[in-house]
mmCIF file of C-alpha atoms in Angstrom:
data_model
loop_
_atom_site.group_PDB
_atom_site.id
_atom_site.type_symbol
_atom_site.label_atom_id
_atom_site.label_comp_id
_atom_site.label_asym_id
_atom_site.label_seq_id
_atom_site.Cartn_x
_atom_site.Cartn_y
_atom_site.Cartn_z
ATOM 1 C CA UNK A 1125 141.900 128.285 117.064
ATOM 2 C CA UNK A 1126 143.642 126.906 114.023
ATOM 3 C CA UNK A 1127 142.284 123.389 114.555
ATOM 4 C CA UNK A 1128 144.217 120.304 113.530
ATOM 5 C CA UNK A 1129 147.216 121.209 111.416
ATOM 6 C CA UNK A 1130 147.678 117.748 109.866
ATOM 7 C CA UNK A 1131 146.511 114.133 110.054
ATOM 8 C CA UNK A 1132 148.681 111.017 110.088
ATOM 9 C CA UNK A 1133 147.515 108.144 107.902
ATOM 10 C CA UNK A 1134 148.912 104.604 107.688
ATOM 11 C CA UNK A 1135 149.387 103.822 103.995
ATOM 12 C CA UNK A 1136 148.010 100.512 102.742
ATOM 13 C CA UNK A 1137 144.942 100.249 104.970
ATOM 14 C CA UNK A 1138 141.382 101.377 104.387
ATOM 15 C CA UNK A 1139 140.772 105.086 104.942
ATOM 16 C CA UNK A 1140 138.191 104.462 107.657
ATOM 17 C CA UNK A 1141 140.640 102.873 110.091
ATOM 18 C CA UNK A 1142 144.077 104.105 109.070
ATOM 19 C CA UNK A 1143 144.283 107.516 110.790
ATOM 20 C CA UNK A 1144 146.424 108.061 113.871
ATOM 21 C CA UNK A 1145 146.011 110.827 116.387
ATOM 22 C CA UNK A 1146 148.909 113.338 116.433
ATOM 23 C CA UNK A 1147 147.811 114.414 119.918
ATOM 24 C CA UNK A 1148 148.559 111.004 121.424
ATOM 25 C CA UNK A 1149 151.793 110.776 123.387
ATOM 26 C CA UNK A 1150 152.602 107.507 121.580
ATOM 27 C CA UNK A 1151 150.746 107.675 118.248
ATOM 28 C CA UNK A 1152 152.561 104.681 116.761
ATOM 29 C CA UNK A 1153 151.286 102.348 119.490
ATOM 30 C CA UNK A 1154 148.214 101.534 117.438
ATOM 31 C CA UNK A 1155 146.751 98.336 116.009
ATOM 32 C CA UNK A 1156 146.828 99.850 112.499
ATOM 33 C CA UNK A 1157 150.628 100.118 112.734
ATOM 34 C CA UNK A 1158 150.900 96.494 113.887
ATOM 35 C CA UNK A 1159 148.771 95.384 110.954
ATOM 36 C CA UNK A 1160 150.835 97.394 108.480
ATOM 37 C CA UNK A 1161 154.008 95.673 109.708
ATOM 38 C CA UNK A 1162 152.586 92.337 108.518
ATOM 39 C CA UNK A 1163 151.711 93.627 105.032
ATOM 40 C CA UNK A 1164 155.289 93.703 103.766
ATOM 41 C CA UNK A 1165 156.332 92.015 100.557
ATOM 42 C CA UNK A 1166 158.147 88.658 100.719
ATOM 43 C CA UNK A 1167 161.809 89.288 101.443
ATOM 44 C CA UNK A 1168 161.238 92.924 102.398
ATOM 45 C CA UNK A 1169 162.019 94.484 105.777
ATOM 46 C CA UNK A 1170 159.235 95.225 108.288
ATOM 47 C CA UNK A 1171 158.267 98.860 107.789
ATOM 48 C CA UNK A 1172 155.394 101.310 108.053
ATOM 49 C CA UNK A 1173 154.488 103.921 105.459
ATOM 50 C CA UNK A 1174 152.966 107.068 106.932
ATOM 51 C CA UNK A 1175 151.346 109.895 105.000
ATOM 52 C CA UNK A 1176 151.004 113.332 106.585
ATOM 53 C CA UNK A 1177 147.887 115.051 105.240
ATOM 54 C CA UNK A 1178 147.975 118.786 105.823
ATOM 55 C CA UNK A 1179 144.933 120.989 106.120
ATOM 56 C CA UNK A 1180 145.619 123.371 103.247
ATOM 57 C CA UNK A 1181 143.596 126.234 104.716
ATOM 58 C CA UNK A 1182 145.336 126.064 108.104
ATOM 59 C CA UNK A 1183 148.746 125.657 106.464
ATOM 60 C CA UNK A 1184 148.210 128.712 104.279
ATOM 61 C CA UNK A 1185 147.183 130.831 107.257
ATOM 62 C CA UNK A 1186 150.293 129.776 109.171
ATOM 63 C CA UNK A 1187 152.960 129.768 106.482
ATOM 64 C CA UNK A 1188 151.397 131.589 103.569
ATOM 65 C CA UNK A 1189 151.555 130.297 100.011
ATOM 66 C CA UNK A 1190 154.381 127.740 99.767
ATOM 67 C CA UNK A 1191 155.564 125.850 96.713
ATOM 68 C CA UNK A 1192 155.555 122.083 97.052
ATOM 69 C CA UNK A 1193 158.968 120.538 97.411
ATOM 70 C CA UNK A 1194 159.767 116.976 96.431
ATOM 71 C CA UNK A 1195 161.649 115.089 99.125
ATOM 72 C CA UNK A 1196 164.404 112.838 97.800
ATOM 73 C CA UNK A 1197 165.043 109.533 99.539
ATOM 74 C CA UNK A 1198 168.385 109.265 101.285
ATOM 75 C CA UNK A 1199 171.037 106.910 99.920
ATOM 76 C CA UNK A 1200 170.580 104.713 102.972
ATOM 77 C CA UNK A 1201 166.979 104.023 101.906
ATOM 78 C CA UNK A 1202 168.148 102.738 98.510
ATOM 79 C CA UNK A 1203 170.845 100.586 100.119
ATOM 80 C CA UNK A 1204 168.315 99.114 102.533
ATOM 81 C CA UNK A 1205 165.974 98.239 99.660
ATOM 82 C CA UNK A 1206 168.776 96.590 97.703
ATOM 83 C CA UNK A 1207 169.902 94.594 100.754
ATOM 84 C CA UNK A 1208 166.436 93.082 101.233
ATOM 85 C CA UNK A 1209 165.652 92.615 97.553
ATOM 86 C CA UNK A 1210 165.439 89.020 96.430
ATOM 87 C CA UNK A 1211 168.357 88.196 94.101
ATOM 88 C CA UNK A 1212 167.338 87.277 90.570
ATOM 89 C CA UNK A 1213 168.861 86.341 87.241
ATOM 90 C CA UNK A 1214 167.789 85.014 83.869
ATOM 91 C CA UNK A 1215 168.206 81.496 82.554
ATOM 92 C CA UNK A 1216 170.410 82.844 79.766
ATOM 93 C CA UNK A 1217 172.697 84.435 82.368
ATOM 94 C CA UNK A 1218 173.009 81.025 84.037
ATOM 95 C CA UNK A 1219 174.189 79.508 80.754
ATOM 96 C CA UNK A 1220 176.579 82.411 80.176
ATOM 97 C CA UNK A 1221 178.126 81.862 83.608
ATOM 98 C CA UNK A 1222 178.334 78.102 83.019
ATOM 99 C CA UNK A 1223 180.013 78.420 79.598
ATOM 100 C CA UNK A 1224 182.265 81.449 80.169
ATOM 101 C CA UNK A 1225 186.025 81.142 79.783
ATOM 102 C CA UNK A 1226 188.008 80.369 82.934
ATOM 103 C CA UNK A 1227 191.715 81.125 83.309
ATOM 104 C CA UNK A 1228 193.568 78.141 84.716
ATOM 105 C CA UNK A 1229 195.865 78.701 87.670
ATOM 106 C CA UNK A 1230 199.601 78.115 87.414
ATOM 107 C CA UNK A 1231 199.199 74.925 89.426
ATOM 108 C CA UNK A 1232 196.869 73.635 86.676
ATOM 109 C CA UNK A 1233 199.186 74.525 83.801
ATOM 110 C CA UNK A 1234 198.509 72.773 80.496
ATOM 111 C CA UNK A 1235 201.287 71.159 78.463
ATOM 112 C CA UNK A 1236 201.151 72.295 74.854
ATOM 113 C CA UNK A 1237 201.363 69.249 72.521
ATOM 114 C CA UNK A 1238 203.335 71.273 69.945
ATOM 115 C CA UNK A 1239 206.028 73.066 71.970
ATOM 116 C CA UNK A 1240 205.886 70.726 74.992
ATOM 117 C CA UNK A 1241 205.911 73.750 77.315
ATOM 118 C CA UNK A 1242 203.589 74.247 80.267
ATOM 119 C CA UNK A 1243 201.142 77.034 79.457
ATOM 120 C CA UNK A 1244 198.566 78.822 81.615
ATOM 121 C CA UNK A 1245 195.613 77.893 79.471
ATOM 122 C CA UNK A 1246 191.946 78.778 79.340
ATOM 123 C CA UNK A 1247 189.131 76.259 79.735
ATOM 124 C CA UNK A 1248 185.640 76.802 78.340
ATOM 125 C CA UNK A 1249 182.588 74.566 78.415
ATOM 126 C CA UNK A 1250 180.309 74.428 75.385
ATOM 127 C CA UNK A 1251 177.432 72.245 74.261
ATOM 128 C CA UNK A 1252 178.402 69.774 71.552
ATOM 129 C CA UNK A 1253 174.877 68.973 70.385
ATOM 130 C CA UNK A 1254 171.328 69.789 71.449
ATOM 131 C CA UNK A 1255 168.715 67.153 72.306
ATOM 132 C CA UNK A 1256 165.134 67.051 71.111
ATOM 133 C CA UNK A 1257 163.960 67.475 74.717
ATOM 134 C CA UNK A 1258 166.123 69.746 76.883
ATOM 135 C CA UNK A 1259 166.022 69.194 80.669
ATOM 136 C CA UNK A 1260 167.730 71.878 82.780
ATOM 137 C CA UNK A 1261 168.561 71.099 86.417
ATOM 138 C CA UNK A 1262 169.366 74.241 88.412
ATOM 139 C CA UNK A 1263 171.539 74.090 91.508
ATOM 140 C CA UNK A 1264 169.392 74.417 94.644
ATOM 141 C CA UNK A 1265 172.040 74.588 97.392
ATOM 142 C CA UNK A 1266 175.407 76.271 97.874
ATOM 143 C CA UNK A 1267 178.323 75.437 100.159
ATOM 144 C CA UNK A 1268 179.131 78.162 102.726
ATOM 145 C CA UNK A 1269 182.000 77.035 104.927
ATOM 146 C CA UNK A 1270 180.897 73.747 106.440
ATOM 147 C CA UNK A 1271 177.214 74.401 105.822
ATOM 148 C CA UNK A 1272 174.955 74.021 102.814
ATOM 149 C CA UNK A 1273 172.374 76.741 102.315
ATOM 150 C CA UNK A 1274 169.252 76.781 100.172
ATOM 151 C CA UNK A 1275 169.553 79.171 97.233
ATOM 152 C CA UNK A 1276 166.756 81.744 96.971
ATOM 153 C CA UNK A 1277 167.783 83.317 93.660
ATOM 154 C CA UNK A 1278 164.765 83.883 91.416
ATOM 155 C CA UNK A 1279 165.576 82.540 87.935
ATOM 156 C CA UNK A 1280 163.540 84.136 85.145
ATOM 157 C CA UNK A 1281 162.946 81.985 82.066
ATOM 158 C CA UNK A 1282 161.030 82.466 78.809
ATOM 159 C CA UNK A 1283 157.865 80.520 78.139
ATOM 160 C CA UNK A 1284 158.837 80.103 74.495
ATOM 161 C CA UNK A 1285 161.760 80.748 72.185
ATOM 162 C CA UNK A 1286 164.693 79.846 74.463
ATOM 163 C CA UNK A 1287 167.656 80.289 72.102
ATOM 164 C CA UNK A 1288 170.477 77.843 72.853
ATOM 165 C CA UNK A 1289 172.568 78.600 69.759
ATOM 166 C CA UNK A 1290 175.013 80.984 71.559
ATOM 167 C CA UNK A 1291 176.010 78.130 73.884
ATOM 168 C CA UNK A 1292 176.707 75.489 71.212
ATOM 169 C CA UNK A 1293 180.341 74.854 70.231
ATOM 170 C CA UNK A 1294 181.113 76.513 66.917
ATOM 171 C CA UNK A 1295 182.845 74.289 64.350
ATOM 172 C CA UNK A 1296 183.982 75.012 60.832
ATOM 173 C CA UNK A 1297 182.506 73.050 57.946
ATOM 174 C CA UNK A 1298 185.814 71.282 57.247
ATOM 175 C CA UNK A 1299 186.440 70.233 60.860
ATOM 176 C CA UNK A 1300 186.798 66.524 61.415
ATOM 177 C CA UNK A 1301 185.475 64.472 64.245
ATOM 178 C CA UNK A 1302 187.852 62.714 66.564
ATOM 179 C CA UNK A 1303 189.110 59.187 65.924
ATOM 180 C CA UNK A 1304 186.838 56.255 66.332
ATOM 181 C CA UNK A 1305 183.298 55.446 65.197
ATOM 182 C CA UNK A 1306 181.129 58.489 66.019
ATOM 183 C CA UNK A 1307 177.376 58.281 65.749
ATOM 184 C CA UNK A 1308 175.546 60.998 63.838
ATOM 185 C CA UNK A 1309 174.345 62.840 66.947
ATOM 186 C CA UNK A 1310 177.920 63.199 68.189
ATOM 187 C CA UNK A 1311 179.135 64.943 65.048
ATOM 188 C CA UNK A 1312 179.992 68.636 65.513
ATOM 189 C CA UNK A 1313 177.347 71.176 64.583
ATOM 190 C CA UNK A 1314 178.133 73.895 62.050
ATOM 191 C CA UNK A 1315 176.179 76.942 63.117
ATOM 192 C CA UNK A 1316 174.677 78.927 60.223
ATOM 193 C CA UNK A 1317 174.315 82.676 60.195
ATOM 194 C CA UNK A 1318 170.611 82.360 60.995
ATOM 195 C CA UNK A 1319 169.574 80.062 63.808
ATOM 196 C CA UNK A 1320 167.231 77.215 62.812
ATOM 197 C CA UNK A 1321 164.299 76.083 64.876
ATOM 198 C CA UNK A 1322 166.424 73.204 66.266
ATOM 199 C CA UNK A 1323 168.118 75.686 68.600
ATOM 200 C CA UNK A 1324 164.852 77.118 69.978
ATOM 201 C CA UNK A 1325 162.925 75.540 72.853
ATOM 202 C CA UNK A 1326 159.449 76.143 74.248
ATOM 203 C CA UNK A 1327 158.666 75.490 77.899
ATOM 204 C CA UNK A 1328 156.739 72.311 78.644
ATOM 205 C CA UNK A 1329 156.907 71.932 82.444
ATOM 206 C CA UNK A 1330 158.636 73.253 85.578
ATOM 207 C CA UNK A 1331 159.446 71.245 88.714
ATOM 208 C CA UNK A 1332 160.081 73.453 91.749
ATOM 209 C CA UNK A 1333 161.506 72.420 95.132
ATOM 210 C CA UNK A 1334 159.952 73.908 98.274
ATOM 211 C CA UNK A 1335 161.697 73.449 101.594
ATOM 212 C CA UNK A 1336 165.194 73.129 102.962
ATOM 213 C CA UNK A 1337 168.080 70.669 102.921
ATOM 214 C CA UNK A 1338 166.423 68.638 105.686
ATOM 215 C CA UNK A 1339 163.105 68.249 103.894
ATOM 216 C CA UNK A 1340 160.576 69.636 101.486
ATOM 217 C CA UNK A 1341 158.480 68.701 98.499
ATOM 218 C CA UNK A 1342 158.295 69.223 94.748
ATOM 219 C CA UNK A 1343 155.523 70.900 92.790
#
């Protein structure tokens, strides 16, 4: 009698109540499996992790001395994890996407004031000046066909030292402001080689929306 060759354990539960019986005709029909299905991470697929614990003495008598082999996950496992992973980005990536150059279509051709010829130009948004207190409003919904969906992208932001200098319009020292009486805060900024503290921001507060398009609340 070789005894029990291996034991099946549900990963994530206490050892006292996580073992399944391999002799059962339906070993997965167990309350421990049902409980494990509810322990998934937010956004992850329902799944159960099982560990097969072999009796080393019985295994050696059956198969002899075997070298352990590491089992590689299949590509489908990685694709499944990526499909259920919550999308995320950084706040700096949001600014990069907002201020990146955009090639205008031929229908939106721009007439050059010098040669008077329609040109397929490039448009780029930049910040002219920076305020003392910077308030950033992130888009919460997106248009999909005729519906608006709540965005679930996790935006990562620094608690201190947010550098806004890369997103400020660069002007030469001899550039002139446009015609008309411009106030001092509307004058173009000349970026130095080293960024001053005026371009750095520390986090003061965050307002987060919980809910859907039909309702919700702010915290």
